[in-house]
Amino acid sequence: MGAFIVATAVVHYMASAITDRGRKRPSNEDAFGYSDEDGVYVVCDGMGGAAAGEIASSLAVDEVLRLTDGAGHDAESFAVPAALEQAIAAANEAIYTRSQRNQRLSGMGTTMVALAVRDAHAWVLNVGDSRCYRLRQGRLEQITADHSLVEEQVRMGRMTSAEASRSPLKNVITRALGTQSRVTPDVFALEIEPGDLFLLCTDGLTRELTDKAIEAMLCNNGSLTEHCSNLVEAAKRAGGHDNVTCLLVSAAS
Ligand code: CA
């Protein structure tokens, strides 16, 4: 047997997540799922009448986890981010096909924010307005850019953030999984530093809490589960107008 040399720093990942209906909505259309073994973490926020939103978001999470199952053991056939992009394309098609076949599910869709980690590398892919943040050395940074009408106006300098948050169009997203036959996620490639903490969340969190408030809470001592619970409870105290989901992934050497 030859010597086995580890060329890159070994990084260990741990995750915890909570989803909550909130205080106003009759059901929870958010969904999350992850596999520490495969290094894949997903949060979705579904939309559509009746139970369609719940179907879309859970279908998306299930498809992505199913199609990346084994990624942790087979780095060659699961080259990231291509494997994750393919899984998202397949999830899109699965939702779209189902909505075409069943009139009750017509128009259903979902956002998706997904994180894939391998050694000291990470990739974040997103569609819609669910977000990924990274906390590094006490500073919270938003990694993704929302695919929403008002946030695109803000990025083009046509609207201020304050105007965006008051706009009646703030719910309009410009990209979703399952509403068209094809979808293109944004892809962000990142290098991990031990101590990094990733937050994947739905707008039920970020509409209720400012980035500064989230940053302050994540800087407190506590386990990942306690952090998730504190964030969700704070969003509910702030109104809980929407379903709220937090998924935290920490990187340690
Ligand atoms: Ca939502």
PDB file of C-alpha atoms and ligand atoms in Angstrom:
ATOM      1  CA  MET A   1       0.000   0.000   0.000  1.00  0.00           C
ATOM      2  CA  GLY A   2       1.347   3.415  -0.925  1.00  0.00           C
ATOM      3  CA  ALA A   3       1.289   6.354   1.399  1.00  0.00           C
ATOM      4  CA  PHE A   4      -1.819   8.484   1.196  1.00  0.00           C
ATOM      5  CA  ILE A   5      -1.055  12.163   1.097  1.00  0.00           C
ATOM      6  CA  VAL A   6      -3.732  14.705   1.853  1.00  0.00           C
ATOM      7  CA  ALA A   7      -2.995  17.693  -0.320  1.00  0.00           C
ATOM      8  CA  THR A   8      -5.687  20.026   0.900  1.00  0.00           C
ATOM      9  CA  ALA A   9      -6.731  20.998   4.392  1.00  0.00           C
ATOM     10  CA  VAL A  10      -9.375  18.617   5.668  1.00  0.00           C
ATOM     11  CA  VAL A  11     -12.549  20.485   6.449  1.00  0.00           C
ATOM     12  CA  HIS A  12     -15.435  18.962   8.375  1.00  0.00           C
ATOM     13  CA  TYR A  13     -18.975  20.132   7.892  1.00  0.00           C
ATOM     14  CA  MET A  14     -21.898  20.055  10.278  1.00  0.00           C
ATOM     15  CA  ALA A  15     -25.442  21.196   9.651  1.00  0.00           C
ATOM     16  CA  SER A  16     -28.706  21.918  11.394  1.00  0.00           C
ATOM     17  CA  ALA A  17     -31.998  23.255  10.068  1.00  0.00           C
ATOM     18  CA  ILE A  18     -35.466  24.311  11.148  1.00  0.00           C
ATOM     19  CA  THR A  19     -38.559  25.182   9.163  1.00  0.00           C
ATOM     20  CA  ASP A  20     -41.635  26.805  10.693  1.00  0.00           C
ATOM     21  CA  ARG A  21     -45.067  27.735   9.366  1.00  0.00           C
ATOM     22  CA  GLY A  22     -44.805  31.193  10.953  1.00  0.00           C
ATOM     23  CA  ARG A  23     -47.767  32.979  12.522  1.00  0.00           C
ATOM     24  CA  LYS A  24     -49.969  33.952   9.569  1.00  0.00           C
ATOM     25  CA  ARG A  25     -49.859  31.287   6.892  1.00  0.00           C
ATOM     26  CA  PRO A  26     -52.153  28.238   7.062  1.00  0.00           C
ATOM     27  CA  SER A  27     -49.486  25.851   5.747  1.00  0.00           C
ATOM     28  CA  ASN A  28     -45.738  25.596   5.232  1.00  0.00           C
ATOM     29  CA  GLU A  29     -44.604  25.693   1.606  1.00  0.00           C
ATOM     30  CA  ASP A  30     -40.899  25.835   2.522  1.00  0.00           C
ATOM     31  CA  ALA A  31     -38.794  22.685   2.419  1.00  0.00           C
ATOM     32  CA  PHE A  32     -35.213  21.790   3.211  1.00  0.00           C
ATOM     33  CA  GLY A  33     -32.986  18.747   3.049  1.00  0.00           C
ATOM     34  CA  TYR A  34     -29.327  17.856   3.282  1.00  0.00           C
ATOM     35  CA  SER A  35     -26.749  15.116   3.280  1.00  0.00           C
ATOM     36  CA  ASP A  36     -23.583  15.738   5.302  1.00  0.00           C
ATOM     37  CA  GLU A  37     -22.136  12.618   3.703  1.00  0.00           C
ATOM     38  CA  ASP A  38     -22.585  13.993   0.177  1.00  0.00           C
ATOM     39  CA  GLY A  39     -21.954  17.617   1.177  1.00  0.00           C
ATOM     40  CA  VAL A  40     -25.228  18.873  -0.315  1.00  0.00           C
ATOM     41  CA  TYR A  41     -27.610  21.326   1.420  1.00  0.00           C
ATOM     42  CA  VAL A  42     -30.860  22.656  -0.052  1.00  0.00           C
ATOM     43  CA  VAL A  43     -33.598  25.135   0.911  1.00  0.00           C
ATOM     44  CA  CYS A  44     -36.725  25.790  -1.194  1.00  0.00           C
ATOM     45  CA  ASP A  45     -39.736  28.104  -0.947  1.00  0.00           C
ATOM     46  CA  GLY A  46     -42.672  26.846  -2.978  1.00  0.00           C
ATOM     47  CA  MET A  47     -45.504  28.757  -4.620  1.00  0.00           C
ATOM     48  CA  GLY A  48     -48.796  27.817  -6.213  1.00  0.00           C
ATOM     49  CA  GLY A  49     -52.439  27.362  -5.295  1.00  0.00           C
ATOM     50  CA  ALA A  50     -53.836  24.708  -2.956  1.00  0.00           C
ATOM     51  CA  ALA A  51     -51.026  22.333  -1.952  1.00  0.00           C
ATOM     52  CA  ALA A  52     -49.026  22.995  -5.128  1.00  0.00           C
ATOM     53  CA  GLY A  53     -46.343  25.086  -3.417  1.00  0.00           C
ATOM     54  CA  GLU A  54     -45.626  22.344  -0.906  1.00  0.00           C
ATOM     55  CA  ILE A  55     -45.449  19.776  -3.671  1.00  0.00           C
ATOM     56  CA  ALA A  56     -43.051  21.900  -5.733  1.00  0.00           C
ATOM     57  CA  SER A  57     -40.642  22.658  -2.885  1.00  0.00           C
ATOM     58  CA  SER A  58     -40.504  19.115  -1.514  1.00  0.00           C
ATOM     59  CA  LEU A  59     -40.185  17.638  -5.006  1.00  0.00           C
ATOM     60  CA  ALA A  60     -37.238  19.966  -5.694  1.00  0.00           C
ATOM     61  CA  VAL A  61     -35.438  19.055  -2.462  1.00  0.00           C
ATOM     62  CA  ASP A  62     -36.039  15.320  -2.963  1.00  0.00           C
ATOM     63  CA  GLU A  63     -34.881  15.345  -6.591  1.00  0.00           C
ATOM     64  CA  VAL A  64     -31.649  17.214  -5.861  1.00  0.00           C
ATOM     65  CA  LEU A  65     -30.750  14.957  -2.927  1.00  0.00           C
ATOM     66  CA  ARG A  66     -31.659  11.818  -4.874  1.00  0.00           C
ATOM     67  CA  LEU A  67     -29.580  12.837  -7.885  1.00  0.00           C
ATOM     68  CA  THR A  68     -26.540  13.797  -5.834  1.00  0.00           C
ATOM     69  CA  ASP A  69     -26.759  10.722  -3.600  1.00  0.00           C
ATOM     70  CA  GLY A  70     -23.322   9.106  -3.548  1.00  0.00           C
ATOM     71  CA  ALA A  71     -21.494  12.340  -4.410  1.00  0.00           C
ATOM     72  CA  GLY A  72     -19.424  12.025  -1.240  1.00  0.00           C
ATOM     73  CA  HIS A  73     -17.985   8.687  -2.390  1.00  0.00           C
ATOM     74  CA  ASP A  74     -17.608   9.256  -6.103  1.00  0.00           C
ATOM     75  CA  ALA A  75     -15.917  12.575  -6.761  1.00  0.00           C
ATOM     76  CA  GLU A  76     -15.278  11.717 -10.402  1.00  0.00           C
ATOM     77  CA  SER A  77     -18.834  11.177 -11.593  1.00  0.00           C
ATOM     78  CA  PHE A  78     -20.124  13.913  -9.292  1.00  0.00           C
ATOM     79  CA  ALA A  79     -17.943  16.802 -10.391  1.00  0.00           C
ATOM     80  CA  VAL A  80     -19.288  19.878  -8.634  1.00  0.00           C
ATOM     81  CA  PRO A  81     -20.841  22.202  -9.636  1.00  0.00           C
ATOM     82  CA  ALA A  82     -21.848  20.387 -12.870  1.00  0.00           C
ATOM     83  CA  ALA A  83     -23.520  17.533 -10.991  1.00  0.00           C
ATOM     84  CA  LEU A  84     -25.527  19.953  -8.895  1.00  0.00           C
ATOM     85  CA  GLU A  85     -26.527  21.978 -11.962  1.00  0.00           C
ATOM     86  CA  GLN A  86     -27.750  18.788 -13.627  1.00  0.00           C
ATOM     87  CA  ALA A  87     -29.712  17.830 -10.542  1.00  0.00           C
ATOM     88  CA  ILE A  88     -31.352  21.274 -10.460  1.00  0.00           C
ATOM     89  CA  ALA A  89     -32.217  21.016 -14.171  1.00  0.00           C
ATOM     90  CA  ALA A  90     -33.800  17.599 -13.525  1.00  0.00           C
ATOM     91  CA  ALA A  91     -35.735  18.937 -10.535  1.00  0.00           C
ATOM     92  CA  ASN A  92     -36.981  21.784 -12.708  1.00  0.00           C
ATOM     93  CA  GLU A  93     -38.172  19.356 -15.339  1.00  0.00           C
ATOM     94  CA  ALA A  94     -39.859  17.092 -12.792  1.00  0.00           C
ATOM     95  CA  ILE A  95     -41.887  19.991 -11.362  1.00  0.00           C
ATOM     96  CA  TYR A  96     -42.668  21.444 -14.776  1.00  0.00           C
ATOM     97  CA  THR A  97     -43.830  18.106 -16.192  1.00  0.00           C
ATOM     98  CA  ARG A  98     -46.032  17.437 -13.195  1.00  0.00           C
ATOM     99  CA  SER A  99     -47.620  20.886 -13.397  1.00  0.00           C
ATOM    100  CA  GLN A 100     -48.351  20.374 -17.104  1.00  0.00           C
ATOM    101  CA  ARG A 101     -50.061  17.048 -16.449  1.00  0.00           C
ATOM    102  CA  ASN A 102     -52.243  18.158 -13.567  1.00  0.00           C
ATOM    103  CA  GLN A 103     -54.316  21.294 -13.914  1.00  0.00           C
ATOM    104  CA  ARG A 104     -54.604  21.687 -10.144  1.00  0.00           C
ATOM    105  CA  LEU A 105     -50.804  22.066 -10.025  1.00  0.00           C
ATOM    106  CA  SER A 106     -50.600  24.395 -13.008  1.00  0.00           C
ATOM    107  CA  GLY A 107     -48.090  27.211 -12.482  1.00  0.00           C
ATOM    108  CA  MET A 108     -46.517  25.745  -9.348  1.00  0.00           C
ATOM    109  CA  GLY A 109     -42.881  26.527  -8.760  1.00  0.00           C
ATOM    110  CA  THR A 110     -40.247  26.994  -6.119  1.00  0.00           C
ATOM    111  CA  THR A 111     -37.141  28.941  -5.295  1.00  0.00           C
ATOM    112  CA  MET A 112     -33.969  27.023  -4.537  1.00  0.00           C
ATOM    113  CA  VAL A 113     -30.737  27.832  -2.810  1.00  0.00           C
ATOM    114  CA  ALA A 114     -28.237  24.985  -2.711  1.00  0.00           C
ATOM    115  CA  LEU A 115     -24.772  24.632  -1.212  1.00  0.00           C
ATOM    116  CA  ALA A 116     -22.343  21.891  -2.215  1.00  0.00           C
ATOM    117  CA  VAL A 117     -19.068  21.415  -0.318  1.00  0.00           C
ATOM    118  CA  ARG A 118     -16.055  19.312  -1.111  1.00  0.00           C
ATOM    119  CA  ASP A 119     -12.889  19.571   0.936  1.00  0.00           C
ATOM    120  CA  ALA A 120     -12.168  23.284   1.179  1.00  0.00           C
ATOM    121  CA  HIS A 121     -14.325  24.242  -1.822  1.00  0.00           C
ATOM    122  CA  ALA A 122     -17.928  25.327  -1.860  1.00  0.00           C
ATOM    123  CA  TRP A 123     -20.443  26.163  -4.548  1.00  0.00           C
ATOM    124  CA  VAL A 124     -23.674  28.020  -4.068  1.00  0.00           C
ATOM    125  CA  LEU A 125     -26.430  27.835  -6.675  1.00  0.00           C
ATOM    126  CA  ASN A 126     -29.666  29.780  -6.517  1.00  0.00           C
ATOM    127  CA  VAL A 127     -32.910  30.434  -8.328  1.00  0.00           C
ATOM    128  CA  GLY A 128     -35.379  32.971  -6.918  1.00  0.00           C
ATOM    129  CA  ASP A 129     -35.180  34.942  -3.674  1.00  0.00           C
ATOM    130  CA  SER A 130     -34.059  32.384  -1.101  1.00  0.00           C
ATOM    131  CA  ARG A 131     -30.594  33.410   0.037  1.00  0.00           C
ATOM    132  CA  CYS A 132     -27.190  32.150   1.046  1.00  0.00           C
ATOM    133  CA  TYR A 133     -25.088  34.143   3.498  1.00  0.00           C
ATOM    134  CA  ARG A 134     -21.612  33.453   4.829  1.00  0.00           C
ATOM    135  CA  LEU A 135     -20.476  34.504   8.284  1.00  0.00           C
ATOM    136  CA  ARG A 136     -16.689  34.841   8.345  1.00  0.00           C
ATOM    137  CA  GLN A 137     -14.844  36.311  11.310  1.00  0.00           C
ATOM    138  CA  GLY A 138     -17.980  37.891  12.657  1.00  0.00           C
ATOM    139  CA  ARG A 139     -19.044  39.521   9.402  1.00  0.00           C
ATOM    140  CA  LEU A 140     -22.156  38.427   7.517  1.00  0.00           C
ATOM    141  CA  GLU A 141     -22.006  38.616   3.748  1.00  0.00           C
ATOM    142  CA  GLN A 142     -24.809  37.843   1.298  1.00  0.00           C
ATOM    143  CA  ILE A 143     -23.484  35.461  -1.351  1.00  0.00           C
ATOM    144  CA  THR A 144     -26.523  35.199  -3.625  1.00  0.00           C
ATOM    145  CA  ALA A 145     -28.371  37.960  -5.471  1.00  0.00           C
ATOM    146  CA  ASP A 146     -32.180  37.672  -5.380  1.00  0.00           C
ATOM    147  CA  HIS A 147     -33.963  36.976  -8.641  1.00  0.00           C
ATOM    148  CA  SER A 148     -36.767  39.324  -7.720  1.00  0.00           C
ATOM    149  CA  LEU A 149     -38.221  42.274  -9.582  1.00  0.00           C
ATOM    150  CA  VAL A 150     -37.511  44.823  -6.865  1.00  0.00           C
ATOM    151  CA  GLU A 151     -33.983  43.596  -6.023  1.00  0.00           C
ATOM    152  CA  GLU A 152     -33.083  43.771  -9.714  1.00  0.00           C
ATOM    153  CA  GLN A 153     -34.349  47.366  -9.744  1.00  0.00           C
ATOM    154  CA  VAL A 154     -32.187  48.090  -6.670  1.00  0.00           C
ATOM    155  CA  ARG A 155     -29.103  46.588  -8.355  1.00  0.00           C
ATOM    156  CA  MET A 156     -29.721  48.765 -11.422  1.00  0.00           C
ATOM    157  CA  GLY A 157     -29.964  51.837  -9.198  1.00  0.00           C
ATOM    158  CA  ARG A 158     -33.629  52.445 -10.086  1.00  0.00           C
ATOM    159  CA  MET A 159     -34.999  51.830  -6.609  1.00  0.00           C
ATOM    160  CA  THR A 160     -33.658  52.119  -3.069  1.00  0.00           C
ATOM    161  CA  SER A 161     -33.692  49.175  -0.642  1.00  0.00           C
ATOM    162  CA  ALA A 162     -36.268  51.031   1.460  1.00  0.00           C
ATOM    163  CA  GLU A 163     -38.526  51.480  -1.571  1.00  0.00           C
ATOM    164  CA  ALA A 164     -38.057  47.818  -2.453  1.00  0.00           C
ATOM    165  CA  SER A 165     -39.172  46.642   0.976  1.00  0.00           C
ATOM    166  CA  ARG A 166     -42.362  48.752   0.737  1.00  0.00           C
ATOM    167  CA  SER A 167     -43.141  47.878  -2.882  1.00  0.00           C
ATOM    168  CA  PRO A 168     -46.353  45.967  -3.664  1.00  0.00           C
ATOM    169  CA  LEU A 169     -44.281  44.068  -6.228  1.00  0.00           C
ATOM    170  CA  LYS A 170     -41.797  42.700  -3.658  1.00  0.00           C
ATOM    171  CA  ASN A 171     -43.221  39.174  -3.982  1.00  0.00           C
ATOM    172  CA  VAL A 172     -42.564  38.992  -7.714  1.00  0.00           C
ATOM    173  CA  ILE A 173     -39.633  36.706  -8.454  1.00  0.00           C
ATOM    174  CA  THR A 174     -38.040  36.670 -11.883  1.00  0.00           C
ATOM    175  CA  ARG A 175     -36.729  33.105 -11.846  1.00  0.00           C
ATOM    176  CA  ALA A 176     -38.242  29.971 -10.338  1.00  0.00           C
ATOM    177  CA  LEU A 177     -37.867  26.227 -10.584  1.00  0.00           C
ATOM    178  CA  GLY A 178     -40.690  24.422 -12.387  1.00  0.00           C
ATOM    179  CA  THR A 179     -42.509  27.314 -14.047  1.00  0.00           C
ATOM    180  CA  GLN A 180     -40.674  26.987 -17.386  1.00  0.00           C
ATOM    181  CA  SER A 181     -39.173  24.051 -19.238  1.00  0.00           C
ATOM    182  CA  ARG A 182     -35.658  25.326 -18.477  1.00  0.00           C
ATOM    183  CA  VAL A 183     -34.016  27.328 -15.728  1.00  0.00           C
ATOM    184  CA  THR A 184     -30.541  28.792 -15.231  1.00  0.00           C
ATOM    185  CA  PRO A 185     -29.258  29.077 -11.672  1.00  0.00           C
ATOM    186  CA  ASP A 186     -26.560  31.537 -10.649  1.00  0.00           C
ATOM    187  CA  VAL A 187     -23.386  29.738  -9.564  1.00  0.00           C
ATOM    188  CA  PHE A 188     -20.909  31.069  -6.982  1.00  0.00           C
ATOM    189  CA  ALA A 189     -17.606  29.296  -6.279  1.00  0.00           C
ATOM    190  CA  LEU A 190     -16.019  29.917  -2.882  1.00  0.00           C
ATOM    191  CA  GLU A 191     -12.964  28.824  -0.940  1.00  0.00           C
ATOM    192  CA  ILE A 192     -13.685  27.682   2.601  1.00  0.00           C
ATOM    193  CA  GLU A 193     -11.843  28.892   5.667  1.00  0.00           C
ATOM    194  CA  PRO A 194     -12.265  26.887   8.873  1.00  0.00           C
ATOM    195  CA  GLY A 195     -14.780  28.750  11.020  1.00  0.00           C
ATOM    196  CA  ASP A 196     -16.960  29.765   8.066  1.00  0.00           C
ATOM    197  CA  LEU A 197     -20.667  29.472   8.733  1.00  0.00           C
ATOM    198  CA  PHE A 198     -23.211  29.331   5.893  1.00  0.00           C
ATOM    199  CA  LEU A 199     -26.857  30.290   6.277  1.00  0.00           C
ATOM    200  CA  LEU A 200     -29.393  29.165   3.668  1.00  0.00           C
ATOM    201  CA  CYS A 201     -32.801  30.721   4.280  1.00  0.00           C
ATOM    202  CA  THR A 202     -36.136  31.722   2.820  1.00  0.00           C
ATOM    203  CA  ASP A 203     -37.531  35.249   2.602  1.00  0.00           C
ATOM    204  CA  GLY A 204     -39.668  34.547   5.682  1.00  0.00           C
ATOM    205  CA  LEU A 205     -36.444  35.156   7.625  1.00  0.00           C
ATOM    206  CA  THR A 206     -34.910  38.012   5.640  1.00  0.00           C
ATOM    207  CA  ARG A 207     -38.144  40.034   5.378  1.00  0.00           C
ATOM    208  CA  GLU A 208     -38.476  40.019   9.162  1.00  0.00           C
ATOM    209  CA  LEU A 209     -34.854  40.489  10.273  1.00  0.00           C
ATOM    210  CA  THR A 210     -32.138  42.818   9.022  1.00  0.00           C
ATOM    211  CA  ASP A 211     -28.765  41.431   8.005  1.00  0.00           C
ATOM    212  CA  LYS A 212     -27.282  43.213  11.048  1.00  0.00           C
ATOM    213  CA  ALA A 213     -29.716  41.454  13.382  1.00  0.00           C
ATOM    214  CA  ILE A 214     -28.944  38.064  11.816  1.00  0.00           C
ATOM    215  CA  GLU A 215     -25.205  38.749  12.061  1.00  0.00           C
ATOM    216  CA  ALA A 216     -25.461  39.691  15.747  1.00  0.00           C
ATOM    217  CA  MET A 217     -27.431  36.538  16.560  1.00  0.00           C
ATOM    218  CA  LEU A 218     -24.997  34.255  14.719  1.00  0.00           C
ATOM    219  CA  CYS A 219     -22.076  35.832  16.606  1.00  0.00           C
ATOM    220  CA  ASN A 220     -23.540  34.742  19.949  1.00  0.00           C
ATOM    221  CA  ASN A 221     -22.385  31.497  21.516  1.00  0.00           C
ATOM    222  CA  GLY A 222     -24.585  28.514  20.850  1.00  0.00           C
ATOM    223  CA  SER A 223     -24.970  25.314  18.885  1.00  0.00           C
ATOM    224  CA  LEU A 224     -26.140  25.311  15.264  1.00  0.00           C
ATOM    225  CA  THR A 225     -29.533  24.073  16.412  1.00  0.00           C
ATOM    226  CA  GLU A 226     -29.804  26.866  18.977  1.00  0.00           C
ATOM    227  CA  HIS A 227     -28.882  29.409  16.318  1.00  0.00           C
ATOM    228  CA  CYS A 228     -31.545  28.062  13.940  1.00  0.00           C
ATOM    229  CA  SER A 229     -34.141  28.132  16.674  1.00  0.00           C
ATOM    230  CA  ASN A 230     -33.184  31.669  17.775  1.00  0.00           C
ATOM    231  CA  LEU A 231     -33.412  32.984  14.208  1.00  0.00           C
ATOM    232  CA  VAL A 232     -36.808  31.386  13.583  1.00  0.00           C
ATOM    233  CA  GLU A 233     -38.205  32.607  16.904  1.00  0.00           C
ATOM    234  CA  ALA A 234     -36.931  36.150  16.213  1.00  0.00           C
ATOM    235  CA  ALA A 235     -38.606  36.136  12.776  1.00  0.00           C
ATOM    236  CA  LYS A 236     -41.856  35.020  14.402  1.00  0.00           C
ATOM    237  CA  ARG A 237     -41.625  37.714  17.087  1.00  0.00           C
ATOM    238  CA  ALA A 238     -41.066  40.267  14.313  1.00  0.00           C
ATOM    239  CA  GLY A 239     -44.368  39.235  12.727  1.00  0.00           C
ATOM    240  CA  GLY A 240     -43.920  35.753  11.301  1.00  0.00           C
ATOM    241  CA  HIS A 241     -45.851  36.807   8.196  1.00  0.00           C
ATOM    242  CA  ASP A 242     -44.445  33.991   6.091  1.00  0.00           C
ATOM    243  CA  ASN A 243     -43.053  30.488   6.458  1.00  0.00           C
ATOM    244  CA  VAL A 244     -39.481  30.660   7.741  1.00  0.00           C
ATOM    245  CA  THR A 245     -36.611  28.281   7.127  1.00  0.00           C
ATOM    246  CA  CYS A 246     -32.972  28.383   8.279  1.00  0.00           C
ATOM    247  CA  LEU A 247     -30.281  25.877   7.389  1.00  0.00           C
ATOM    248  CA  LEU A 248     -26.839  26.431   8.925  1.00  0.00           C
ATOM    249  CA  VAL A 249     -23.667  24.688   7.777  1.00  0.00           C
ATOM    250  CA  SER A 250     -20.441  25.154   9.692  1.00  0.00           C
ATOM    251  CA  ALA A 251     -16.945  24.401   8.473  1.00  0.00           C
ATOM    252  CA  ALA A 252     -14.266  23.302  10.965  1.00  0.00           C
ATOM    253  CA  SER A 253     -10.712  22.074  10.424  1.00  0.00           C
TER     254      SER A 253
HETATM  255 CA    CA B   1     -41.650  32.722   1.362  1.00  0.00          CA
END
